[in-house]
Coordinates of C-alpha atoms in Angstrom, one line a residue:
M1 CA -45.5 61.7 -15.8
S2 CA -44.2 61.7 -12.2
E3 CA -45.2 58.1 -11.7
A4 CA -42.7 55.4 -12.7
K5 CA -43.6 53.7 -16.0
R6 CA -42.2 50.6 -17.8
L7 CA -41.6 50.3 -21.5
H8 CA -44.1 48.6 -23.7
P9 CA -43.7 44.7 -23.5
A10 CA -42.5 44.8 -27.1
A11 CA -39.2 46.1 -25.6
I12 CA -38.6 42.4 -24.7
I13 CA -38.4 41.6 -28.4
F14 CA -35.9 44.4 -29.0
N15 CA -33.8 43.4 -26.0
L16 CA -33.8 39.8 -27.4
I17 CA -32.8 40.9 -30.9
K18 CA -30.0 43.1 -29.5
T19 CA -28.6 40.2 -27.4
I20 CA -28.7 37.8 -30.3
R21 CA -27.0 40.3 -32.6
E22 CA -24.2 40.6 -30.0
F23 CA -23.7 36.9 -29.9
L24 CA -24.4 36.2 -33.6
F25 CA -20.7 35.8 -34.5
A26 CA -20.1 33.4 -31.7
I27 CA -23.1 31.3 -32.7
I28 CA -22.0 31.1 -36.3
L29 CA -18.5 30.2 -35.2
G30 CA -19.9 27.5 -33.0
F31 CA -22.0 26.1 -35.8
I32 CA -19.0 25.9 -38.1
T33 CA -16.9 24.2 -35.4
F34 CA -19.5 21.6 -34.3
R35 CA -21.5 21.1 -37.4
D36 CA -20.1 17.6 -38.1
E37 CA -19.7 15.2 -35.1
S38 CA -21.0 17.4 -32.3
L39 CA -24.0 19.0 -33.9
L40 CA -26.4 17.7 -31.3
Y41 CA -24.4 19.3 -28.5
F42 CA -24.3 22.5 -30.3
I43 CA -28.2 22.5 -30.6
L44 CA -28.5 21.7 -26.9
I45 CA -26.1 24.6 -26.0
L46 CA -27.9 26.9 -28.4
A47 CA -31.3 26.0 -26.8
G48 CA -29.9 26.8 -23.4
L49 CA -28.6 30.1 -24.6
V50 CA -32.0 31.0 -26.1
V51 CA -33.7 30.4 -22.7
I52 CA -31.1 32.5 -21.0
F53 CA -31.5 35.3 -23.6
I54 CA -35.3 35.3 -23.2
T55 CA -35.1 35.3 -19.4
S56 CA -32.5 38.2 -19.5
S57 CA -34.7 40.2 -21.9
V58 CA -37.8 39.8 -19.7
L59 CA -35.9 40.8 -16.5
T60 CA -34.3 43.8 -18.2
W61 CA -37.7 45.0 -19.4
Y62 CA -39.2 44.5 -15.9
R63 CA -36.5 46.3 -14.1
Y64 CA -36.4 49.3 -16.4
T65 CA -38.6 52.3 -15.4
Y66 CA -38.7 56.0 -16.2
R67 CA -40.4 59.1 -15.0
V68 CA -40.3 62.9 -15.2
E69 CA -39.9 64.5 -11.8
D70 CA -38.5 67.9 -10.6
D71 CA -37.5 68.9 -14.1
E72 CA -35.5 65.7 -14.6
L73 CA -35.9 62.5 -16.6
R74 CA -35.2 59.8 -14.1
I75 CA -34.4 56.3 -15.3
E76 CA -33.7 53.2 -13.2
Y77 CA -32.5 50.0 -14.7
G78 CA -30.3 46.9 -14.0
V79 CA -31.1 43.3 -13.1
F80 CA -28.6 42.6 -10.4
I81 CA -26.9 46.0 -10.0
R82 CA -29.5 48.8 -9.8
K83 CA -28.5 51.9 -11.7
K84 CA -30.1 55.4 -11.7
R85 CA -29.7 58.1 -14.3
Y86 CA -31.0 61.6 -13.9
I87 CA -31.0 63.9 -16.9
S88 CA -31.9 67.5 -16.3
K89 CA -34.3 69.1 -18.9
N90 CA -31.8 72.0 -19.3
R91 CA -29.1 69.6 -20.5
I92 CA -31.2 68.0 -23.2
Q93 CA -30.2 69.1 -26.7
S94 CA -32.6 67.0 -28.9
I95 CA -35.3 64.4 -28.5
D96 CA -35.7 62.1 -31.6
L97 CA -38.5 59.6 -32.2
T98 CA -37.8 56.6 -34.4
S99 CA -40.3 54.0 -35.5
G100 CA -39.1 50.8 -37.2
V101 CA -41.2 48.2 -38.8
I102 CA -42.0 46.4 -35.5
H103 CA -42.6 49.7 -33.8
R104 CA -45.2 50.7 -36.5
I105 CA -47.0 47.4 -36.3
F106 CA -47.7 48.0 -32.6
K107 CA -48.0 51.8 -32.9
L108 CA -44.9 52.4 -30.9
T109 CA -41.8 54.6 -31.1
K110 CA -38.2 54.7 -29.8
V111 CA -37.3 57.8 -27.9
Q112 CA -33.6 58.9 -28.1
I113 CA -32.5 61.7 -25.8
E114 CA -29.2 63.5 -26.5
T115 CA -27.2 66.0 -24.5
A116 CA -24.1 67.9 -25.3
G117 CA -22.1 65.1 -23.7
S118 CA -23.6 62.2 -25.7
G119 CA -21.0 59.7 -27.0
T120 CA -21.4 57.1 -29.7
D121 CA -24.9 56.3 -28.2
A122 CA -27.7 58.6 -27.1
E123 CA -27.7 59.8 -23.5
A124 CA -30.9 57.8 -22.9
S125 CA -32.9 55.6 -25.1
L126 CA -36.4 54.3 -24.5
S127 CA -36.6 51.4 -26.9
A128 CA -40.4 51.0 -27.0
V129 CA -43.1 53.3 -25.8
K130 CA -46.6 54.1 -27.2
L131 CA -46.4 56.7 -29.9
A132 CA -48.7 59.1 -28.0
E133 CA -46.6 58.7 -24.8
G134 CA -43.4 59.3 -26.8
E135 CA -44.8 62.6 -28.2
A136 CA -46.1 63.6 -24.8
L137 CA -42.7 62.8 -23.2
R138 CA -40.9 64.9 -25.8
Q139 CA -43.2 67.9 -25.2
E140 CA -42.8 67.5 -21.4
L141 CA -39.0 67.4 -21.7
K142 CA -38.8 70.3 -24.2
S143 CA -41.1 72.6 -22.2
R144 CA -38.3 73.8 -19.9
S145 CA -35.3 73.7 -22.2
L146 CA -37.0 75.9 -24.8
E147 CA -37.5 78.6 -22.2
S148 CA -33.8 79.2 -22.0
A149 CA -33.1 78.6 -25.7
G150 CA -32.3 81.3 -28.2
D151 CA -29.3 83.2 -27.0
D152 CA -28.0 83.9 -30.4
E153 CA -28.9 85.4 -33.8
F154 CA -31.5 82.7 -34.6
A155 CA -34.1 83.5 -32.0
D156 CA -34.8 87.1 -33.2
E157 CA -34.8 86.3 -36.9
T158 CA -37.1 83.2 -36.7
A159 CA -39.6 84.5 -34.2
E160 CA -41.8 86.1 -36.8
T161 CA -42.2 82.9 -38.9
S162 CA -45.1 80.5 -38.2
N163 CA -43.7 77.0 -38.5
P164 CA -42.8 76.9 -42.2
S165 CA -42.6 73.4 -43.7
S166 CA -41.2 71.8 -46.9
T167 CA -41.6 68.3 -48.3
I168 CA -39.6 66.5 -51.0
R169 CA -41.5 65.4 -54.1
F170 CA -41.1 61.8 -55.3
K171 CA -39.6 62.9 -58.6
R172 CA -36.8 64.7 -56.8
L173 CA -36.4 61.7 -54.4
F174 CA -36.0 59.3 -57.4
L175 CA -33.5 61.7 -58.9
A176 CA -31.6 61.8 -55.5
G177 CA -31.4 58.0 -55.7
T178 CA -30.2 57.9 -59.3
T179 CA -27.4 60.4 -58.6
S180 CA -26.5 59.4 -55.0
G181 CA -23.4 57.4 -56.0
S182 CA -24.3 54.7 -53.5
I183 CA -23.6 52.0 -56.1
G184 CA -19.9 52.1 -55.0
V185 CA -20.8 51.5 -51.4
I186 CA -23.2 48.7 -52.3
M187 CA -20.5 47.1 -54.5
A188 CA -18.0 47.3 -51.6
L189 CA -20.5 45.7 -49.2
A190 CA -21.4 43.0 -51.7
A191 CA -17.7 42.2 -52.3
T192 CA -17.1 42.0 -48.5
A193 CA -20.1 39.8 -48.0
F194 CA -19.1 37.5 -50.9
S195 CA -15.6 37.1 -49.5
Q196 CA -17.1 36.0 -46.2
V197 CA -19.7 33.7 -47.7
E198 CA -17.2 32.0 -50.0
Q199 CA -15.7 30.0 -47.1
F200 CA -19.2 28.5 -46.4
I201 CA -19.7 27.3 -50.0
P202 CA -18.6 23.7 -50.6
E203 CA -15.3 23.6 -52.5
Q204 CA -16.6 21.3 -55.3
F205 CA -19.6 23.5 -55.9
Y206 CA -17.4 26.6 -56.0
E207 CA -15.0 25.2 -58.5
S208 CA -17.8 23.9 -60.8
S209 CA -19.4 27.4 -60.7
V210 CA -16.1 29.0 -61.7
Q211 CA -15.7 26.6 -64.6
W212 CA -19.3 27.2 -65.7
L213 CA -18.7 31.0 -65.7
I214 CA -15.4 30.6 -67.7
G215 CA -17.3 28.5 -70.3
L216 CA -20.0 31.1 -70.9
G217 CA -17.7 33.4 -72.9
I218 CA -16.7 37.0 -72.6
I219 CA -19.9 38.5 -74.1
I220 CA -22.2 36.6 -71.8
I221 CA -20.0 37.5 -68.8
A222 CA -20.0 41.2 -69.8
V223 CA -23.9 41.1 -70.1
M224 CA -24.2 39.5 -66.7
T225 CA -21.8 42.2 -65.2
I226 CA -23.9 45.0 -66.7
V227 CA -27.1 43.4 -65.4
G228 CA -25.5 43.1 -62.0
L229 CA -24.4 46.7 -61.9
L230 CA -27.9 47.8 -63.0
L231 CA -29.4 45.8 -60.1
L232 CA -27.0 47.4 -57.7
W233 CA -27.9 50.8 -59.1
L234 CA -31.6 50.0 -58.6
F235 CA -30.9 48.9 -55.0
G236 CA -29.2 52.2 -54.4
I237 CA -32.3 54.1 -55.7
A238 CA -34.5 51.9 -53.5
G239 CA -32.3 52.6 -50.5
T240 CA -32.5 56.3 -51.0
I241 CA -36.3 56.3 -51.4
I242 CA -36.7 54.1 -48.3
K243 CA -34.4 56.3 -46.2
Y244 CA -35.7 59.7 -47.3
G245 CA -39.3 58.9 -48.2
N246 CA -41.9 61.3 -46.8
F247 CA -39.1 63.7 -46.0
T248 CA -40.5 66.8 -44.3
I249 CA -38.6 69.7 -42.6
T250 CA -40.5 72.1 -40.3
G251 CA -39.0 75.1 -38.6
N252 CA -40.0 77.1 -35.5
E253 CA -38.5 79.7 -33.2
H254 CA -35.9 77.4 -31.7
E255 CA -35.4 74.3 -33.7
L256 CA -35.8 72.4 -37.0
F257 CA -37.9 69.3 -37.0
I258 CA -37.2 66.6 -39.6
T259 CA -39.4 63.6 -40.4
R260 CA -38.3 60.9 -42.9
G261 CA -38.3 57.2 -43.8
L262 CA -40.7 54.7 -45.3
L263 CA -39.9 51.5 -43.4
E264 CA -38.2 53.2 -40.4
K265 CA -39.8 56.5 -39.6
K266 CA -37.4 59.0 -37.9
Q267 CA -38.3 62.3 -36.3
V268 CA -35.1 64.3 -35.7
T269 CA -34.9 67.5 -33.8
I270 CA -32.1 70.0 -34.5
P271 CA -31.8 72.9 -32.0
L272 CA -30.9 76.1 -33.9
K273 CA -28.4 77.1 -31.2
R274 CA -26.4 73.8 -31.8
I275 CA -25.9 74.4 -35.5
Q276 CA -22.2 75.3 -36.0
A277 CA -22.2 75.6 -39.8
V278 CA -24.4 75.1 -42.9
G279 CA -23.1 73.4 -46.0
I280 CA -24.1 73.0 -49.6
Q281 CA -22.8 69.8 -51.3
E282 CA -22.6 69.3 -55.1
S283 CA -21.5 65.9 -56.2
I284 CA -19.7 65.4 -59.5
I285 CA -22.8 63.8 -60.9
R286 CA -25.3 66.4 -59.5
Q287 CA -23.3 69.5 -60.2
P288 CA -23.8 69.6 -64.0
L289 CA -27.5 68.9 -63.4
G290 CA -27.8 71.9 -61.0
F291 CA -28.8 69.9 -57.9
V292 CA -27.4 70.2 -54.4
T293 CA -27.8 68.7 -50.9
V294 CA -28.1 71.1 -47.9
Y295 CA -26.7 69.9 -44.6
A296 CA -25.7 71.2 -41.2
E297 CA -22.8 70.6 -38.8
V298 CA -24.4 70.1 -35.4
A299 CA -22.5 70.2 -32.1
G300 CA -23.0 67.4 -29.6
G301 CA -25.3 64.5 -30.2
S302 CA -24.3 60.9 -30.9
M303 CA -22.8 59.2 -33.9
R304 CA -25.9 57.0 -34.3
K305 CA -28.2 59.9 -35.1
G306 CA -28.5 58.4 -38.6
E307 CA -26.7 61.0 -40.8
D308 CA -23.1 59.9 -40.2
F309 CA -21.2 63.1 -39.2
S310 CA -23.6 65.8 -40.6
S311 CA -27.4 66.3 -40.5
I312 CA -29.1 66.4 -43.9
L313 CA -31.4 69.4 -43.9
F314 CA -32.7 68.6 -47.4
P315 CA -31.6 65.7 -49.6
I316 CA -31.8 67.3 -53.0
M317 CA -32.9 70.6 -54.5
K318 CA -32.1 72.9 -57.4
R319 CA -29.1 75.2 -56.8
D320 CA -31.3 78.3 -57.4
E321 CA -33.7 77.1 -54.6
V322 CA -31.2 77.2 -51.9
E323 CA -31.5 80.9 -51.1
D324 CA -35.3 80.7 -50.6
F325 CA -34.7 77.6 -48.4
L326 CA -32.2 79.3 -46.2
Q327 CA -34.4 82.5 -46.0
T328 CA -37.3 80.3 -44.8
F329 CA -35.6 78.0 -42.3
L330 CA -32.2 79.6 -41.5
P331 CA -32.5 83.3 -42.3
A332 CA -29.2 84.0 -40.5
Y333 CA -27.4 82.0 -43.3
A334 CA -29.3 83.6 -46.1
G335 CA -27.5 85.9 -48.6
L336 CA -25.5 83.1 -50.2
Q337 CA -22.2 84.3 -51.7
R338 CA -21.7 82.8 -55.2
E339 CA -18.7 84.9 -56.1
L340 CA -15.8 84.0 -53.8
R341 CA -12.2 85.1 -53.8
P342 CA -10.4 82.4 -55.8
L343 CA -7.2 80.6 -55.1
P344 CA -4.1 82.1 -56.8
K345 CA -3.2 80.7 -60.2
R346 CA 0.3 79.7 -59.1
A347 CA -1.3 77.3 -56.6
R348 CA -2.8 75.2 -59.4
K349 CA 0.3 73.1 -60.0
F350 CA 0.3 72.0 -56.3
Y351 CA -3.3 70.9 -56.5
I352 CA -2.7 68.9 -59.7
M353 CA 0.5 67.4 -58.3
R354 CA -1.1 66.2 -55.0
S355 CA -4.0 64.7 -56.9
S356 CA -2.0 62.8 -59.5
I357 CA 1.4 61.9 -58.0
L358 CA 0.4 58.3 -57.1
F359 CA -1.1 57.7 -60.5
L360 CA 2.0 59.2 -62.2
L361 CA 4.2 56.7 -60.3
A362 CA 1.9 53.9 -61.1
T363 CA 2.0 54.8 -64.8
V364 CA 5.8 54.8 -64.8
A365 CA 5.8 51.4 -63.0
V366 CA 3.3 49.8 -65.4
G367 CA 5.1 51.3 -68.4
I368 CA 8.3 49.6 -67.3
F369 CA 7.0 46.2 -66.3
F370 CA 3.7 45.8 -68.2
P371 CA 3.8 48.2 -71.2
S372 CA 0.8 46.5 -72.9
F373 CA -1.4 47.7 -70.0
I374 CA -0.1 51.3 -70.0
W375 CA -3.6 52.6 -71.1
A376 CA -5.2 51.8 -67.7
P377 CA -3.0 54.0 -65.4
L378 CA -3.0 56.7 -68.2
V379 CA -6.8 56.9 -68.0
L380 CA -6.6 57.2 -64.2
L381 CA -3.8 59.8 -64.4
A382 CA -5.9 61.9 -66.8
G383 CA -8.8 61.7 -64.4
S384 CA -6.7 62.7 -61.4
V385 CA -5.2 65.7 -63.2
F386 CA -8.7 66.9 -64.1
L387 CA -9.8 66.4 -60.4
G388 CA -6.8 68.4 -59.2
W389 CA -7.7 71.2 -61.7
L390 CA -11.3 71.1 -60.4
R391 CA -10.1 71.3 -56.7
H392 CA -8.1 74.4 -57.5
K393 CA -10.8 76.0 -59.6
D394 CA -13.6 75.5 -57.0
G395 CA -11.5 76.7 -54.0
G396 CA -12.2 80.1 -52.5
F397 CA -13.6 82.1 -49.6
R398 CA -15.4 85.4 -48.7
V399 CA -15.9 87.3 -45.5
Q400 CA -19.2 89.0 -45.0
G401 CA -19.4 90.7 -41.6
R402 CA -19.4 88.1 -38.9
R403 CA -19.8 85.2 -41.5
L404 CA -17.2 83.3 -43.4
T405 CA -18.0 81.4 -46.5
I406 CA -15.4 78.8 -47.8
R407 CA -15.6 76.4 -50.7
H408 CA -13.5 73.4 -51.3
R409 CA -13.6 70.0 -53.1
L410 CA -12.4 66.5 -52.4
F411 CA -14.7 64.8 -54.8
S412 CA -17.9 66.7 -54.1
R413 CA -17.9 70.5 -54.1
N414 CA -18.8 71.9 -50.6
T415 CA -19.7 75.4 -49.7
I416 CA -19.6 76.0 -46.0
M417 CA -21.0 79.0 -44.1
I418 CA -19.7 79.6 -40.6
F419 CA -20.3 82.4 -38.1
H420 CA -17.3 83.9 -36.4
K421 CA -18.3 82.9 -32.9
R422 CA -18.7 79.2 -34.0
I423 CA -15.0 78.9 -35.0
Q424 CA -13.1 77.3 -32.1
A425 CA -9.6 77.6 -33.6
F426 CA -7.8 79.1 -36.5
E427 CA -4.5 77.8 -37.7
E428 CA -2.0 78.9 -40.4
K429 CA 0.7 76.6 -41.9
Q430 CA 3.5 77.2 -44.4
H431 CA 6.1 74.8 -45.5
K432 CA 9.3 75.9 -47.4
V433 CA 7.9 75.5 -50.9
Q434 CA 4.8 77.5 -50.0
K435 CA 7.0 80.2 -48.5
L436 CA 8.9 80.6 -51.8
Q437 CA 5.5 80.9 -53.6
R438 CA 4.0 83.2 -50.9
L439 CA 1.3 80.7 -50.2
E440 CA -0.2 79.4 -46.9
T441 CA -2.6 76.7 -45.7
M442 CA -5.6 77.7 -43.5
R443 CA -7.4 75.3 -41.1
L444 CA -10.6 76.1 -39.2
S445 CA -12.1 74.0 -36.4
I446 CA -15.6 74.0 -35.0
V447 CA -17.4 71.7 -32.5
G448 CA -18.9 68.7 -34.2
T449 CA -20.5 65.3 -33.4
M450 CA -19.8 63.9 -29.9
G451 CA -18.2 67.3 -29.0
A452 CA -15.2 66.4 -31.2
G453 CA -13.7 68.9 -33.6
T454 CA -14.8 69.2 -37.3
H455 CA -12.0 70.7 -39.4
F456 CA -12.0 72.6 -42.7
T457 CA -8.7 73.0 -44.5
M458 CA -7.9 75.2 -47.5
K459 CA -4.4 74.7 -49.0
D460 CA -2.3 77.2 -50.9
L461 CA -4.1 80.4 -50.2
E462 CA -2.6 83.7 -51.0
E463 CA -0.3 84.6 -48.0
S464 CA -1.9 88.0 -47.7
H465 CA -5.4 86.4 -47.6
T466 CA -4.5 84.1 -44.7
D467 CA -3.2 87.1 -42.8
E468 CA -6.4 88.9 -43.5
L469 CA -8.5 85.9 -42.3
S470 CA -6.3 85.6 -39.2
D471 CA -6.9 89.3 -38.4
W472 CA -10.6 88.8 -38.9
Y473 CA -10.7 85.8 -36.6
S474 CA -8.6 87.5 -33.8
H475 CA -10.6 90.8 -34.2
R476 CA -7.3 92.6 -35.1
S477 CA -9.0 93.9 -38.2
Q478 CA -11.5 95.9 -36.0

């Protein structure tokens, strides 16, 4: 691979799509502005822009080359200003392969290379190479970095295993879709899209549609609403199946390798030495059913890795299967602590108060000005009180040697396991009311995505417990 290579010609298409996406808002705005008298001028300008976009995409592809030389990935690019980027193998944290629909048609893949200093984007991205070349490039770049990997507890404990693998079944995947709670996200996106599309609908057509809906009657509108929510729920299920279809996780001595996706196939590499914490998430819907999601907080990398701020290690499994999963893929985190030291009972009132104060004020306001609608804020108030009670009930921690397990809840219940050396900062806080109640707030910080901090906060712990944790963190207890 020491000879300079160009990307596959399909990269021209991806460059063109990227450019059009960047100018799409300006194109739409221009169409709205000139759609009446000056539509011909707009079409001529648009045709000229398309020619410029195509020419720029071809030149960008032609001037982009890459090669591996002297234990470095060397990339040269730029049409008018020539730029060179050298990435040492030792700096590479992960190499991911992604194949979208167009990639899979041409048997191509996109190679994304991330280092500890990657920002919102990957350190280097080869938008279109042949699948065999992408896999060969990944093996070439990993060959040196793996030699120096494994300076912590993972290397010794995983060396004896022979690449264990686990795949999600379709039944579980369908269940993950039905309980994902993505309907709320889809409804928000649909509402946003409708608010933007509304301005393009002719006013006469819009008013006649509103009058037609009003004339249908309450029952028919209710039925249409239920059907619409059902469709959104089905879209959420389909989205989960498309995203996590063919999900497979494979482990080896130094890393976890995850493959997933039906339309867009992603191959994600997670180095074990970059894992800062492992979490188990139980949503309000899944918890009564006994299902959880296992995820990891990974240091470095880019925000466009595809999992927001955390990496999903397994989308859904039974709660009693977690221990075997950890023993197989992350034995250092095995020995899950189910019985944690709970929060003090006198802290319950603070959790309920924080959760319900806004709804309590809303209930008072509605009761004064709109008493006939008092039932609505009362329902929300009852729900918020229950949520505050759950947050207090589920909170807790336990120290086990070098490992700390904490559990907290916002809406979903999260159990986080962190090793002592992964904690970057430990902070204690106590306001005057807490001091009277002998309570304190604890905050832990670890390295997260983009090298930024990820924080875990537990409020209203027993004062003696936070002192104990502070001693554990500072080694004073030893």
